[in-house]
Structure formats: structure tokens, C-alpha cells
Amino acid sequence: MASPVTNEAWVTLATNDSYAVGALVLGYSLRRANTNRQLAVIITPDVTQGMREQLNSVYDHISAVDVLDSNDDAHLALLKRPELGITFTKIHCWRLTQYVKCVFLDADTLVLLNCDELFERDELSAAADIGWPDCFNSGVFVYKPSNETFNSILNFALENGSFDGGDQGLLNMYFHDWATKDIRRHLPFTYNMTSNATYTYQPAYHLFGRNVRIVHFIGSLKPWMQGYNSLTHKVELREGTTHAVEHLQAWWDIFIADVQHRLQPSYAGLAGQLALMVVAEDVHIAADERARQLAWESGHIDYMGQDAFENIQRKLDQVINQHSKS
């Protein structure tokens, strides 16, 4: 594994305990992908103290933001544009000036494979939004922290608002030349693949699916809102869910292996309910095997570990012996 890089970071946002569950799974997915960058999470007052402690177990840096704080510049802006509350929280990511470059990931994303190469990209690099490809999707983007940029975006928001009422509209208006200025700032779709694309673009997914680095669970039904069968260790889709089962299963495998046993019933919302689940122990093995399979299929083979030649030979011998006995 490469040496740690401490002046660059993956950044996400958790506005309550439910989204903090998503942030925890995202954080562990980054750790499983062997990133050598820092992990940072921005939280709001609705994230409970207990959940903050859990976030601290996987994230290197926690930044508490309160846009209702009268001493905060965003508070004054919020008085004029109250509809942009969460948006003003998200753009605080530009205030993480202890880092020279960051990649922002929404808490409803999941990293399947190492993608530290994103830090080689310039601000503002992002993938096209499938709804309107001349706009970028703000669930994954590369940026350079700067108080000057933060204040500039804040003032821009005051004057212009957001065409969709959220951060994506605001950021596309601010970085208005993204579509035409520099193709190098257009990330491949594999770095921000909406999970329902496996159905709507099935031929393309069949060809390029193994290269997907980051999955984005857009829409109102998030992974942590799905059902889960603790006997079969399989995710059970809620009515109206359009996400691919395999991606939801990958999310739940990490949740069960790394997160669920850390939750407490006292946590707010769904996080407290998820803490009450009773799960068999062998799902930890399933999550590890799923991660290894994805790495193998993408060409990242653990030649010195489980995928070493002697282990492969041993498995082949076992299969041959079983076949000869039958």
C-alpha cells in the first residue's frame, strides 16, 4: 500500500443519524479499497453524540457545522435564502483548508474499488448527470478547499439562488463552464454510476460494469431503508426501489460486517432501529469475499495473500479430488 497522503481527503456530509449510517458504510468502503488519503466528514447538530463517536472511529477528521449559528457567515445568508439550508451546509466543504485537494462524496455513495487517482484531477471535476448531461452530478466532485471560493459561492447563492433548490443547481450555476471548458474535468460515469443504470443502460453496464468505481444511490429510497433477511443474508428491496440488487447487497454486506454491531438503540431515526437487528456471524466472511471478488475482476489481484498461487493450487486440488471421489 502507498504511503499515507495527509494533505488530501475524501469528504462527505451527514445531516442526521440516518445519513451518518450511510457515511459510516462509505468510510469503511474507502478503507476496504485501501485508500491512502484522509477521510473527513462534515456533520450538523442533528447527528447525536454517540453517532459522532462512531464516525470518529473511521474518519480522520470531523467538522461540525451549524448554519444556524449567528456567528457563521452562512447564517446571515440563510436569513435571506432559507430554502438553501442544506446547500449552505454542503458548501462548507470548501472550508477544509487543512487539505490542498479533496474529493466530495455524498453519503449515499459506495466505493467499490480504489480510485485515489481522482486526486490527480483539477477543480471542478465531476461526472455528467444522467438527467441533463450538460450538468454535472454533485454527488462526486474534485475540488480545492479555499475560504475565498467558499465566500464566492456563498455570495453567488445570495444573488442567484439555485435553479433546482439544492447544491447541484447552485454548483452548476457557479461552475457554469464545466460542460464546455475542459473535457479533462469530465469524470467517466464509472466514478459516479447511479445504481439504477444497470437496468436503464443494461448493454453498457454489461460491457463496462466491472470498471465501476463508485455507485451512487440517488432517489428517496436509500440503502439503509431497504429490508434485510438475517437468515439468508440477502437484501430485500422495498416497493419502488430502482437500485440494482448487487449494489444494495454490496452496501449491506459492509454495513453488517463493519457498522451494524457498533450502532446503539439510542441513536436517532433509522439508525436506532438498525441497531436492534440480530445478525448471524458469518456475514463478515461474505463481505470480505465480495470485496475480494470485485478486486479480482478489476485486475487488482492479491498475489501475496488469498490469491497467491499456492492457495489457488490448493483450491484446484480440492475440487479435483472431490470430483474424482464422486
C-alpha atoms as a PDB file:
ATOM      1  CA  MET A   1       0.000   0.000   0.000  1.00  0.00           C
ATOM      2  CA  ALA A   2       1.258   3.504  -0.872  1.00  0.00           C
ATOM      3  CA  SER A   3       2.422   5.877   1.846  1.00  0.00           C
ATOM      4  CA  PRO A   4      -0.348   7.939   3.514  1.00  0.00           C
ATOM      5  CA  VAL A   5      -1.123  11.321   1.965  1.00  0.00           C
ATOM      6  CA  THR A   6      -2.231  13.607   4.784  1.00  0.00           C
ATOM      7  CA  ASN A   7      -2.933  16.817   2.863  1.00  0.00           C
ATOM      8  CA  GLU A   8      -5.678  15.358   0.656  1.00  0.00           C
ATOM      9  CA  ALA A   9      -9.011  13.913   1.755  1.00  0.00           C
ATOM     10  CA  TRP A  10     -12.257  12.217   0.842  1.00  0.00           C
ATOM     11  CA  VAL A  11     -15.070  14.364   2.254  1.00  0.00           C
ATOM     12  CA  THR A  12     -18.715  13.582   2.944  1.00  0.00           C
ATOM     13  CA  LEU A  13     -21.656  15.126   4.789  1.00  0.00           C
ATOM     14  CA  ALA A  14     -24.038  13.692   7.408  1.00  0.00           C
ATOM     15  CA  THR A  15     -27.011  15.839   8.402  1.00  0.00           C
ATOM     16  CA  ASN A  16     -28.607  13.311  10.791  1.00  0.00           C
ATOM     17  CA  ASP A  17     -28.016   9.842  12.251  1.00  0.00           C
ATOM     18  CA  SER A  18     -29.611   8.067   9.277  1.00  0.00           C
ATOM     19  CA  TYR A  19     -27.271   9.713   6.787  1.00  0.00           C
ATOM     20  CA  ALA A  20     -24.454   9.107   9.258  1.00  0.00           C
ATOM     21  CA  VAL A  21     -25.103   5.374   8.754  1.00  0.00           C
ATOM     22  CA  GLY A  22     -24.509   5.970   5.056  1.00  0.00           C
ATOM     23  CA  ALA A  23     -21.350   7.916   5.892  1.00  0.00           C
ATOM     24  CA  LEU A  24     -20.098   5.029   8.044  1.00  0.00           C
ATOM     25  CA  VAL A  25     -20.586   2.479   5.259  1.00  0.00           C
ATOM     26  CA  LEU A  26     -18.956   4.878   2.795  1.00  0.00           C
ATOM     27  CA  GLY A  27     -15.996   5.338   5.132  1.00  0.00           C
ATOM     28  CA  TYR A  28     -15.488   1.608   5.567  1.00  0.00           C
ATOM     29  CA  SER A  29     -15.820   1.070   1.809  1.00  0.00           C
ATOM     30  CA  LEU A  30     -12.967   3.543   1.331  1.00  0.00           C
ATOM     31  CA  ARG A  31     -10.881   1.735   3.948  1.00  0.00           C
ATOM     32  CA  ARG A  32     -11.592  -1.611   2.261  1.00  0.00           C
ATOM     33  CA  ALA A  33     -10.471  -0.087  -1.043  1.00  0.00           C
ATOM     34  CA  ASN A  34      -7.132   0.743   0.626  1.00  0.00           C
ATOM     35  CA  THR A  35      -7.204   4.481   0.025  1.00  0.00           C
ATOM     36  CA  ASN A  36      -4.118   6.268   1.297  1.00  0.00           C
ATOM     37  CA  ARG A  37      -5.907   9.609   1.659  1.00  0.00           C
ATOM     38  CA  GLN A  38      -7.515  11.091   4.751  1.00  0.00           C
ATOM     39  CA  LEU A  39     -11.243  10.704   5.433  1.00  0.00           C
ATOM     40  CA  ALA A  40     -13.226  13.741   6.594  1.00  0.00           C
ATOM     41  CA  VAL A  41     -16.903  14.128   7.429  1.00  0.00           C
ATOM     42  CA  ILE A  42     -18.963  17.281   7.920  1.00  0.00           C
ATOM     43  CA  ILE A  43     -21.782  16.914  10.445  1.00  0.00           C
ATOM     44  CA  THR A  44     -24.663  19.061  11.672  1.00  0.00           C
ATOM     45  CA  PRO A  45     -26.195  19.343  15.180  1.00  0.00           C
ATOM     46  CA  ASP A  46     -28.777  16.652  14.334  1.00  0.00           C
ATOM     47  CA  VAL A  47     -26.044  13.996  14.464  1.00  0.00           C
ATOM     48  CA  THR A  48     -26.089  12.612  18.027  1.00  0.00           C
ATOM     49  CA  GLN A  49     -23.006  12.429  20.223  1.00  0.00           C
ATOM     50  CA  GLY A  50     -22.976   8.641  20.112  1.00  0.00           C
ATOM     51  CA  MET A  51     -23.033   8.634  16.332  1.00  0.00           C
ATOM     52  CA  ARG A  52     -20.253  11.211  16.264  1.00  0.00           C
ATOM     53  CA  GLU A  53     -18.107   8.794  18.245  1.00  0.00           C
ATOM     54  CA  GLN A  54     -18.775   6.058  15.689  1.00  0.00           C
ATOM     55  CA  LEU A  55     -17.857   8.381  12.829  1.00  0.00           C
ATOM     56  CA  ASN A  56     -14.666   9.206  14.671  1.00  0.00           C
ATOM     57  CA  SER A  57     -13.724   5.511  14.571  1.00  0.00           C
ATOM     58  CA  VAL A  58     -13.392   5.505  10.772  1.00  0.00           C
ATOM     59  CA  TYR A  59     -12.925   9.170   9.796  1.00  0.00           C
ATOM     60  CA  ASP A  60      -9.704  11.058  10.410  1.00  0.00           C
ATOM     61  CA  HIS A  61     -11.406  14.430  10.783  1.00  0.00           C
ATOM     62  CA  ILE A  62     -14.889  15.534  11.864  1.00  0.00           C
ATOM     63  CA  SER A  63     -16.031  19.081  11.150  1.00  0.00           C
ATOM     64  CA  ALA A  64     -19.153  20.239  12.998  1.00  0.00           C
ATOM     65  CA  VAL A  65     -21.141  22.855  11.076  1.00  0.00           C
ATOM     66  CA  ASP A  66     -24.184  24.785  12.261  1.00  0.00           C
ATOM     67  CA  VAL A  67     -25.619  27.099   9.622  1.00  0.00           C
ATOM     68  CA  LEU A  68     -27.987  28.435  12.273  1.00  0.00           C
ATOM     69  CA  ASP A  69     -25.041  29.731  14.318  1.00  0.00           C
ATOM     70  CA  SER A  70     -25.353  33.520  14.393  1.00  0.00           C
ATOM     71  CA  ASN A  71     -21.565  33.820  14.189  1.00  0.00           C
ATOM     72  CA  ASP A  72     -21.419  31.921  10.908  1.00  0.00           C
ATOM     73  CA  ASP A  73     -21.394  33.744   7.570  1.00  0.00           C
ATOM     74  CA  ALA A  74     -23.794  31.180   6.147  1.00  0.00           C
ATOM     75  CA  HIS A  75     -26.316  32.032   8.877  1.00  0.00           C
ATOM     76  CA  LEU A  76     -26.661  35.569   7.595  1.00  0.00           C
ATOM     77  CA  ALA A  77     -27.125  34.233   4.087  1.00  0.00           C
ATOM     78  CA  LEU A  78     -29.679  31.706   5.300  1.00  0.00           C
ATOM     79  CA  LEU A  79     -31.828  34.504   6.711  1.00  0.00           C
ATOM     80  CA  LYS A  80     -32.209  35.778   3.146  1.00  0.00           C
ATOM     81  CA  ARG A  81     -32.419  32.391   1.402  1.00  0.00           C
ATOM     82  CA  PRO A  82     -33.892  29.905   3.936  1.00  0.00           C
ATOM     83  CA  GLU A  83     -34.635  27.351   1.215  1.00  0.00           C
ATOM     84  CA  LEU A  84     -30.894  26.742   0.769  1.00  0.00           C
ATOM     85  CA  GLY A  85     -30.241  25.453   4.290  1.00  0.00           C
ATOM     86  CA  ILE A  86     -28.704  22.068   3.446  1.00  0.00           C
ATOM     87  CA  THR A  87     -26.949  23.578   0.431  1.00  0.00           C
ATOM     88  CA  PHE A  88     -25.141  26.073   2.643  1.00  0.00           C
ATOM     89  CA  THR A  89     -24.067  23.185   4.836  1.00  0.00           C
ATOM     90  CA  LYS A  90     -22.564  21.254   1.921  1.00  0.00           C
ATOM     91  CA  ILE A  91     -20.514  24.139   0.552  1.00  0.00           C
ATOM     92  CA  HIS A  92     -18.718  24.280   3.907  1.00  0.00           C
ATOM     93  CA  CYS A  93     -16.548  21.559   2.394  1.00  0.00           C
ATOM     94  CA  TRP A  94     -14.534  24.382   0.822  1.00  0.00           C
ATOM     95  CA  ARG A  95     -13.600  25.469   4.347  1.00  0.00           C
ATOM     96  CA  LEU A  96     -11.487  22.364   4.999  1.00  0.00           C
ATOM     97  CA  THR A  97      -8.355  24.327   4.168  1.00  0.00           C
ATOM     98  CA  GLN A  98      -6.047  21.959   6.058  1.00  0.00           C
ATOM     99  CA  TYR A  99      -6.232  19.945   2.818  1.00  0.00           C
ATOM    100  CA  VAL A 100      -4.888  21.065  -0.569  1.00  0.00           C
ATOM    101  CA  LYS A 101      -7.298  18.918  -2.577  1.00  0.00           C
ATOM    102  CA  CYS A 102     -10.414  16.900  -1.770  1.00  0.00           C
ATOM    103  CA  VAL A 103     -12.962  14.637  -3.394  1.00  0.00           C
ATOM    104  CA  PHE A 104     -16.502  15.117  -2.120  1.00  0.00           C
ATOM    105  CA  LEU A 105     -18.745  12.050  -1.952  1.00  0.00           C
ATOM    106  CA  ASP A 106     -22.413  12.110  -0.975  1.00  0.00           C
ATOM    107  CA  ALA A 107     -23.221   9.838   1.974  1.00  0.00           C
ATOM    108  CA  ASP A 108     -25.384   7.695  -0.323  1.00  0.00           C
ATOM    109  CA  THR A 109     -22.406   6.613  -2.418  1.00  0.00           C
ATOM    110  CA  LEU A 110     -20.368   3.423  -2.119  1.00  0.00           C
ATOM    111  CA  VAL A 111     -16.760   2.932  -3.217  1.00  0.00           C
ATOM    112  CA  LEU A 112     -16.241  -0.466  -4.863  1.00  0.00           C
ATOM    113  CA  LEU A 113     -12.627  -0.099  -5.990  1.00  0.00           C
ATOM    114  CA  ASN A 114      -9.684   2.137  -5.172  1.00  0.00           C
ATOM    115  CA  CYS A 115      -9.945   5.422  -7.048  1.00  0.00           C
ATOM    116  CA  ASP A 116      -7.249   7.580  -5.455  1.00  0.00           C
ATOM    117  CA  GLU A 117      -6.338   8.657  -8.985  1.00  0.00           C
ATOM    118  CA  LEU A 118      -9.189  11.165  -8.729  1.00  0.00           C
ATOM    119  CA  PHE A 119      -6.860  13.391  -6.719  1.00  0.00           C
ATOM    120  CA  GLU A 120      -4.863  13.943  -9.903  1.00  0.00           C
ATOM    121  CA  ARG A 121      -7.863  15.796 -11.366  1.00  0.00           C
ATOM    122  CA  ASP A 122      -8.434  19.552 -11.227  1.00  0.00           C
ATOM    123  CA  GLU A 123     -11.277  21.526  -9.669  1.00  0.00           C
ATOM    124  CA  LEU A 124     -14.129  21.179 -10.589  1.00  0.00           C
ATOM    125  CA  SER A 125     -14.054  17.651 -11.994  1.00  0.00           C
ATOM    126  CA  ALA A 126     -17.293  15.657 -11.953  1.00  0.00           C
ATOM    127  CA  ALA A 127     -19.360  13.180 -13.958  1.00  0.00           C
ATOM    128  CA  ALA A 128     -22.310  14.201 -16.102  1.00  0.00           C
ATOM    129  CA  ASP A 129     -25.788  13.982 -14.622  1.00  0.00           C
ATOM    130  CA  ILE A 130     -27.873  11.378 -16.450  1.00  0.00           C
ATOM    131  CA  GLY A 131     -30.944  13.619 -16.290  1.00  0.00           C
ATOM    132  CA  TRP A 132     -29.255  16.504 -18.125  1.00  0.00           C
ATOM    133  CA  PRO A 133     -25.699  15.633 -19.240  1.00  0.00           C
ATOM    134  CA  ASP A 134     -24.699  19.281 -19.785  1.00  0.00           C
ATOM    135  CA  CYS A 135     -24.847  19.500 -15.986  1.00  0.00           C
ATOM    136  CA  PHE A 136     -22.610  17.561 -13.638  1.00  0.00           C
ATOM    137  CA  ASN A 137     -23.882  15.433 -10.775  1.00  0.00           C
ATOM    138  CA  SER A 138     -22.711  16.903  -7.472  1.00  0.00           C
ATOM    139  CA  GLY A 139     -22.635  13.554  -5.667  1.00  0.00           C
ATOM    140  CA  VAL A 140     -18.964  13.132  -6.579  1.00  0.00           C
ATOM    141  CA  PHE A 141     -16.633  16.022  -7.405  1.00  0.00           C
ATOM    142  CA  VAL A 142     -12.994  17.039  -7.080  1.00  0.00           C
ATOM    143  CA  TYR A 143     -12.300  20.445  -5.538  1.00  0.00           C
ATOM    144  CA  LYS A 144      -9.661  22.600  -3.845  1.00  0.00           C
ATOM    145  CA  PRO A 145     -10.573  23.902  -0.377  1.00  0.00           C
ATOM    146  CA  SER A 146     -10.427  27.685  -0.188  1.00  0.00           C
ATOM    147  CA  ASN A 147     -12.103  30.238   2.068  1.00  0.00           C
ATOM    148  CA  GLU A 148     -12.115  32.619  -0.885  1.00  0.00           C
ATOM    149  CA  THR A 149     -14.032  30.123  -3.022  1.00  0.00           C
ATOM    150  CA  PHE A 150     -16.419  29.407  -0.139  1.00  0.00           C
ATOM    151  CA  ASN A 151     -17.281  33.091   0.242  1.00  0.00           C
ATOM    152  CA  SER A 152     -17.573  33.499  -3.514  1.00  0.00           C
ATOM    153  CA  ILE A 153     -20.060  30.604  -3.793  1.00  0.00           C
ATOM    154  CA  LEU A 154     -21.950  31.942  -0.775  1.00  0.00           C
ATOM    155  CA  ASN A 155     -22.325  35.400  -2.294  1.00  0.00           C
ATOM    156  CA  PHE A 156     -23.263  33.870  -5.639  1.00  0.00           C
ATOM    157  CA  ALA A 157     -26.002  31.859  -3.922  1.00  0.00           C
ATOM    158  CA  LEU A 158     -27.354  35.006  -2.285  1.00  0.00           C
ATOM    159  CA  GLU A 159     -27.647  36.764  -5.611  1.00  0.00           C
ATOM    160  CA  ASN A 160     -28.750  33.883  -7.816  1.00  0.00           C
ATOM    161  CA  GLY A 161     -30.152  31.077  -5.661  1.00  0.00           C
ATOM    162  CA  SER A 162     -30.221  27.591  -7.176  1.00  0.00           C
ATOM    163  CA  PHE A 163     -32.187  26.506 -10.232  1.00  0.00           C
ATOM    164  CA  ASP A 164     -33.123  23.198  -8.561  1.00  0.00           C
ATOM    165  CA  GLY A 165     -33.245  24.447  -4.975  1.00  0.00           C
ATOM    166  CA  GLY A 166     -30.221  22.360  -3.963  1.00  0.00           C
ATOM    167  CA  ASP A 167     -26.462  22.186  -4.104  1.00  0.00           C
ATOM    168  CA  GLN A 168     -26.347  20.619  -7.580  1.00  0.00           C
ATOM    169  CA  GLY A 169     -28.162  23.528  -9.177  1.00  0.00           C
ATOM    170  CA  LEU A 170     -26.074  26.080  -7.307  1.00  0.00           C
ATOM    171  CA  LEU A 171     -22.733  24.462  -8.126  1.00  0.00           C
ATOM    172  CA  ASN A 172     -23.646  24.022 -11.795  1.00  0.00           C
ATOM    173  CA  MET A 173     -24.570  27.698 -11.970  1.00  0.00           C
ATOM    174  CA  TYR A 174     -21.344  28.729 -10.253  1.00  0.00           C
ATOM    175  CA  PHE A 175     -19.100  26.420 -12.316  1.00  0.00           C
ATOM    176  CA  HIS A 176     -21.174  27.263 -15.390  1.00  0.00           C
ATOM    177  CA  ASP A 177     -18.492  26.469 -17.958  1.00  0.00           C
ATOM    178  CA  TRP A 178     -17.994  22.850 -16.830  1.00  0.00           C
ATOM    179  CA  ALA A 179     -19.764  21.436 -19.901  1.00  0.00           C
ATOM    180  CA  THR A 180     -17.570  23.175 -22.482  1.00  0.00           C
ATOM    181  CA  LYS A 181     -14.337  24.469 -20.931  1.00  0.00           C
ATOM    182  CA  ASP A 182     -12.161  21.392 -20.431  1.00  0.00           C
ATOM    183  CA  ILE A 183     -13.051  17.780 -21.228  1.00  0.00           C
ATOM    184  CA  ARG A 184     -10.411  16.662 -18.709  1.00  0.00           C
ATOM    185  CA  ARG A 185     -12.771  17.807 -15.962  1.00  0.00           C
ATOM    186  CA  HIS A 186     -15.437  15.378 -17.122  1.00  0.00           C
ATOM    187  CA  LEU A 187     -15.146  12.246 -14.988  1.00  0.00           C
ATOM    188  CA  PRO A 188     -16.118   8.891 -16.501  1.00  0.00           C
ATOM    189  CA  PHE A 189     -19.554   7.670 -15.458  1.00  0.00           C
ATOM    190  CA  THR A 190     -17.840   4.786 -13.634  1.00  0.00           C
ATOM    191  CA  TYR A 191     -16.808   7.252 -10.911  1.00  0.00           C
ATOM    192  CA  ASN A 192     -20.417   8.201 -10.187  1.00  0.00           C
ATOM    193  CA  MET A 193     -22.676   5.496 -11.542  1.00  0.00           C
ATOM    194  CA  THR A 194     -26.285   5.796 -10.498  1.00  0.00           C
ATOM    195  CA  SER A 195     -27.346   2.388  -9.257  1.00  0.00           C
ATOM    196  CA  ASN A 196     -30.439   2.177 -11.466  1.00  0.00           C
ATOM    197  CA  ALA A 197     -28.263   2.477 -14.593  1.00  0.00           C
ATOM    198  CA  THR A 198     -27.852  -1.304 -14.572  1.00  0.00           C
ATOM    199  CA  TYR A 199     -31.472  -1.503 -15.746  1.00  0.00           C
ATOM    200  CA  THR A 200     -31.788   1.582 -17.954  1.00  0.00           C
ATOM    201  CA  TYR A 201     -28.431   1.094 -19.719  1.00  0.00           C
ATOM    202  CA  GLN A 202     -28.098  -2.682 -19.429  1.00  0.00           C
ATOM    203  CA  PRO A 203     -25.947  -3.304 -22.551  1.00  0.00           C
ATOM    204  CA  ALA A 204     -23.461  -0.625 -21.479  1.00  0.00           C
ATOM    205  CA  TYR A 205     -23.416  -1.943 -17.925  1.00  0.00           C
ATOM    206  CA  HIS A 206     -22.746  -5.440 -19.220  1.00  0.00           C
ATOM    207  CA  LEU A 207     -19.686  -4.105 -21.052  1.00  0.00           C
ATOM    208  CA  PHE A 208     -18.369  -1.537 -18.556  1.00  0.00           C
ATOM    209  CA  GLY A 209     -19.839  -2.705 -15.238  1.00  0.00           C
ATOM    210  CA  ARG A 210     -16.647  -4.330 -13.989  1.00  0.00           C
ATOM    211  CA  ASN A 211     -14.923  -0.932 -14.176  1.00  0.00           C
ATOM    212  CA  VAL A 212     -17.385   0.833 -11.870  1.00  0.00           C
ATOM    213  CA  ARG A 213     -15.542   2.537  -9.020  1.00  0.00           C
ATOM    214  CA  ILE A 214     -18.273   4.448  -7.212  1.00  0.00           C
ATOM    215  CA  VAL A 215     -22.005   3.692  -7.044  1.00  0.00           C
ATOM    216  CA  HIS A 216     -24.469   6.480  -6.238  1.00  0.00           C
ATOM    217  CA  PHE A 217     -27.844   5.544  -4.730  1.00  0.00           C
ATOM    218  CA  ILE A 218     -29.838   8.543  -5.937  1.00  0.00           C
ATOM    219  CA  GLY A 219     -33.522   8.925  -5.149  1.00  0.00           C
ATOM    220  CA  SER A 220     -35.574   8.825  -1.978  1.00  0.00           C
ATOM    221  CA  LEU A 221     -35.156   5.116  -1.117  1.00  0.00           C
ATOM    222  CA  LYS A 222     -31.647   4.832   0.302  1.00  0.00           C
ATOM    223  CA  PRO A 223     -29.829   1.540   1.014  1.00  0.00           C
ATOM    224  CA  TRP A 224     -30.432   1.827   4.755  1.00  0.00           C
ATOM    225  CA  MET A 225     -34.181   1.981   4.075  1.00  0.00           C
ATOM    226  CA  GLN A 226     -34.253  -1.464   2.451  1.00  0.00           C
ATOM    227  CA  GLY A 227     -35.146  -4.719   4.170  1.00  0.00           C
ATOM    228  CA  TYR A 228     -32.601  -7.359   5.127  1.00  0.00           C
ATOM    229  CA  ASN A 229     -33.082 -11.071   5.797  1.00  0.00           C
ATOM    230  CA  SER A 230     -30.686 -12.020   8.580  1.00  0.00           C
ATOM    231  CA  LEU A 231     -31.175 -15.741   7.858  1.00  0.00           C
ATOM    232  CA  THR A 232     -30.271 -15.631   4.170  1.00  0.00           C
ATOM    233  CA  HIS A 233     -28.024 -12.556   4.490  1.00  0.00           C
ATOM    234  CA  LYS A 234     -29.801 -11.059   1.496  1.00  0.00           C
ATOM    235  CA  VAL A 235     -31.164  -7.572   0.976  1.00  0.00           C
ATOM    236  CA  GLU A 236     -34.925  -7.357   0.412  1.00  0.00           C
ATOM    237  CA  LEU A 237     -35.999  -4.493  -1.825  1.00  0.00           C
ATOM    238  CA  ARG A 238     -38.738  -2.108  -0.778  1.00  0.00           C
ATOM    239  CA  GLU A 239     -41.517  -1.380  -3.250  1.00  0.00           C
ATOM    240  CA  GLY A 240     -40.467   1.364  -5.640  1.00  0.00           C
ATOM    241  CA  THR A 241     -36.741   0.678  -5.327  1.00  0.00           C
ATOM    242  CA  THR A 242     -34.855   1.062  -8.606  1.00  0.00           C
ATOM    243  CA  HIS A 243     -31.336   0.349  -7.356  1.00  0.00           C
ATOM    244  CA  ALA A 244     -29.509  -2.743  -8.590  1.00  0.00           C
ATOM    245  CA  VAL A 245     -29.716  -5.648  -6.152  1.00  0.00           C
ATOM    246  CA  GLU A 246     -25.994  -6.402  -6.437  1.00  0.00           C
ATOM    247  CA  HIS A 247     -25.043  -2.880  -5.368  1.00  0.00           C
ATOM    248  CA  LEU A 248     -27.512  -2.837  -2.500  1.00  0.00           C
ATOM    249  CA  GLN A 249     -26.138  -6.221  -1.435  1.00  0.00           C
ATOM    250  CA  ALA A 250     -22.583  -4.838  -1.508  1.00  0.00           C
ATOM    251  CA  TRP A 251     -23.703  -1.916   0.679  1.00  0.00           C
ATOM    252  CA  TRP A 252     -25.434  -4.217   3.169  1.00  0.00           C
ATOM    253  CA  ASP A 253     -22.500  -6.622   3.297  1.00  0.00           C
ATOM    254  CA  ILE A 254     -20.277  -3.795   4.542  1.00  0.00           C
ATOM    255  CA  PHE A 255     -22.987  -2.443   6.829  1.00  0.00           C
ATOM    256  CA  ILE A 256     -23.454  -5.806   8.547  1.00  0.00           C
ATOM    257  CA  ALA A 257     -19.745  -6.604   8.754  1.00  0.00           C
ATOM    258  CA  ASP A 258     -18.412  -3.221   9.869  1.00  0.00           C
ATOM    259  CA  VAL A 259     -21.208  -0.968  11.087  1.00  0.00           C
ATOM    260  CA  GLN A 260     -24.324  -2.658  12.470  1.00  0.00           C
ATOM    261  CA  HIS A 261     -22.749  -4.041  15.640  1.00  0.00           C
ATOM    262  CA  ARG A 262     -21.492  -0.550  16.502  1.00  0.00           C
ATOM    263  CA  LEU A 263     -24.930   1.076  16.484  1.00  0.00           C
ATOM    264  CA  GLN A 264     -26.959   1.792  19.619  1.00  0.00           C
ATOM    265  CA  PRO A 265     -30.772   1.863  20.020  1.00  0.00           C
ATOM    266  CA  SER A 266     -30.446   5.392  21.407  1.00  0.00           C
ATOM    267  CA  TYR A 267     -29.393   6.745  18.013  1.00  0.00           C
ATOM    268  CA  ALA A 268     -31.980   8.840  16.221  1.00  0.00           C
ATOM    269  CA  GLY A 269     -34.252   7.648  13.421  1.00  0.00           C
ATOM    270  CA  LEU A 270     -33.489   4.529  11.417  1.00  0.00           C
ATOM    271  CA  ALA A 271     -30.021   4.287  12.930  1.00  0.00           C
ATOM    272  CA  GLY A 272     -31.561   3.324  16.268  1.00  0.00           C
ATOM    273  CA  GLN A 273     -33.842   0.758  14.629  1.00  0.00           C
ATOM    274  CA  LEU A 274     -30.972  -0.799  12.691  1.00  0.00           C
ATOM    275  CA  ALA A 275     -29.129  -1.293  15.971  1.00  0.00           C
ATOM    276  CA  LEU A 276     -31.804  -3.787  17.056  1.00  0.00           C
ATOM    277  CA  MET A 277     -31.111  -6.223  14.208  1.00  0.00           C
ATOM    278  CA  VAL A 278     -29.928  -9.722  15.121  1.00  0.00           C
ATOM    279  CA  VAL A 279     -27.448 -10.987  12.543  1.00  0.00           C
ATOM    280  CA  ALA A 280     -25.552 -14.268  12.162  1.00  0.00           C
ATOM    281  CA  GLU A 281     -21.770 -14.100  12.427  1.00  0.00           C
ATOM    282  CA  ASP A 282     -20.719 -15.483   9.048  1.00  0.00           C
ATOM    283  CA  VAL A 283     -21.711 -12.322   7.130  1.00  0.00           C
ATOM    284  CA  HIS A 284     -18.285 -10.862   7.923  1.00  0.00           C
ATOM    285  CA  ILE A 285     -16.802 -13.558   5.708  1.00  0.00           C
ATOM    286  CA  ALA A 286     -19.339 -12.810   2.962  1.00  0.00           C
ATOM    287  CA  ALA A 287     -18.404  -9.122   2.878  1.00  0.00           C
ATOM    288  CA  ASP A 288     -14.692  -9.882   2.672  1.00  0.00           C
ATOM    289  CA  GLU A 289     -15.250 -12.398  -0.121  1.00  0.00           C
ATOM    290  CA  ARG A 290     -17.393  -9.921  -2.074  1.00  0.00           C
ATOM    291  CA  ALA A 291     -14.686  -7.237  -1.817  1.00  0.00           C
ATOM    292  CA  ARG A 292     -12.012  -9.728  -2.948  1.00  0.00           C
ATOM    293  CA  GLN A 293     -14.147 -10.831  -5.906  1.00  0.00           C
ATOM    294  CA  LEU A 294     -14.612  -7.232  -7.082  1.00  0.00           C
ATOM    295  CA  ALA A 295     -10.878  -6.585  -6.779  1.00  0.00           C
ATOM    296  CA  TRP A 296     -10.049  -9.771  -8.725  1.00  0.00           C
ATOM    297  CA  GLU A 297     -12.479  -8.945 -11.540  1.00  0.00           C
ATOM    298  CA  SER A 298     -10.987  -5.464 -11.927  1.00  0.00           C
ATOM    299  CA  GLY A 299      -7.425  -6.808 -12.119  1.00  0.00           C
ATOM    300  CA  HIS A 300      -6.395  -5.935  -8.553  1.00  0.00           C
ATOM    301  CA  ILE A 301      -5.179  -9.391  -7.509  1.00  0.00           C
ATOM    302  CA  ASP A 302      -3.739 -10.124  -4.061  1.00  0.00           C
ATOM    303  CA  TYR A 303      -0.798 -12.203  -5.271  1.00  0.00           C
ATOM    304  CA  MET A 304       0.820 -12.253  -1.830  1.00  0.00           C
ATOM    305  CA  GLY A 305      -2.348 -13.113   0.098  1.00  0.00           C
ATOM    306  CA  GLN A 306      -5.508 -15.102  -0.564  1.00  0.00           C
ATOM    307  CA  ASP A 307      -4.912 -15.072  -4.325  1.00  0.00           C
ATOM    308  CA  ALA A 308      -1.371 -16.447  -4.031  1.00  0.00           C
ATOM    309  CA  PHE A 309      -0.543 -19.305  -6.414  1.00  0.00           C
ATOM    310  CA  GLU A 310      -0.294 -21.914  -3.670  1.00  0.00           C
ATOM    311  CA  ASN A 311      -3.805 -21.039  -2.440  1.00  0.00           C
ATOM    312  CA  ILE A 312      -5.228 -21.273  -5.950  1.00  0.00           C
ATOM    313  CA  GLN A 313      -3.450 -24.606  -6.461  1.00  0.00           C
ATOM    314  CA  ARG A 314      -4.812 -25.902  -3.159  1.00  0.00           C
ATOM    315  CA  LYS A 315      -8.356 -24.980  -4.185  1.00  0.00           C
ATOM    316  CA  LEU A 316      -7.932 -26.664  -7.573  1.00  0.00           C
ATOM    317  CA  ASP A 317      -6.638 -29.819  -5.896  1.00  0.00           C
ATOM    318  CA  GLN A 318      -9.654 -29.874  -3.577  1.00  0.00           C
ATOM    319  CA  VAL A 319     -12.076 -29.565  -6.498  1.00  0.00           C
ATOM    320  CA  ILE A 320     -10.260 -32.272  -8.491  1.00  0.00           C
ATOM    321  CA  ASN A 321     -10.199 -34.651  -5.517  1.00  0.00           C
ATOM    322  CA  GLN A 322     -13.895 -34.109  -4.824  1.00  0.00           C
ATOM    323  CA  HIS A 323     -14.706 -34.761  -8.483  1.00  0.00           C
ATOM    324  CA  SER A 324     -12.610 -37.950  -8.609  1.00  0.00           C
ATOM    325  CA  LYS A 325     -14.310 -39.302  -5.484  1.00  0.00           C
ATOM    326  CA  SER A 326     -17.750 -38.726  -6.935  1.00  0.00           C
END
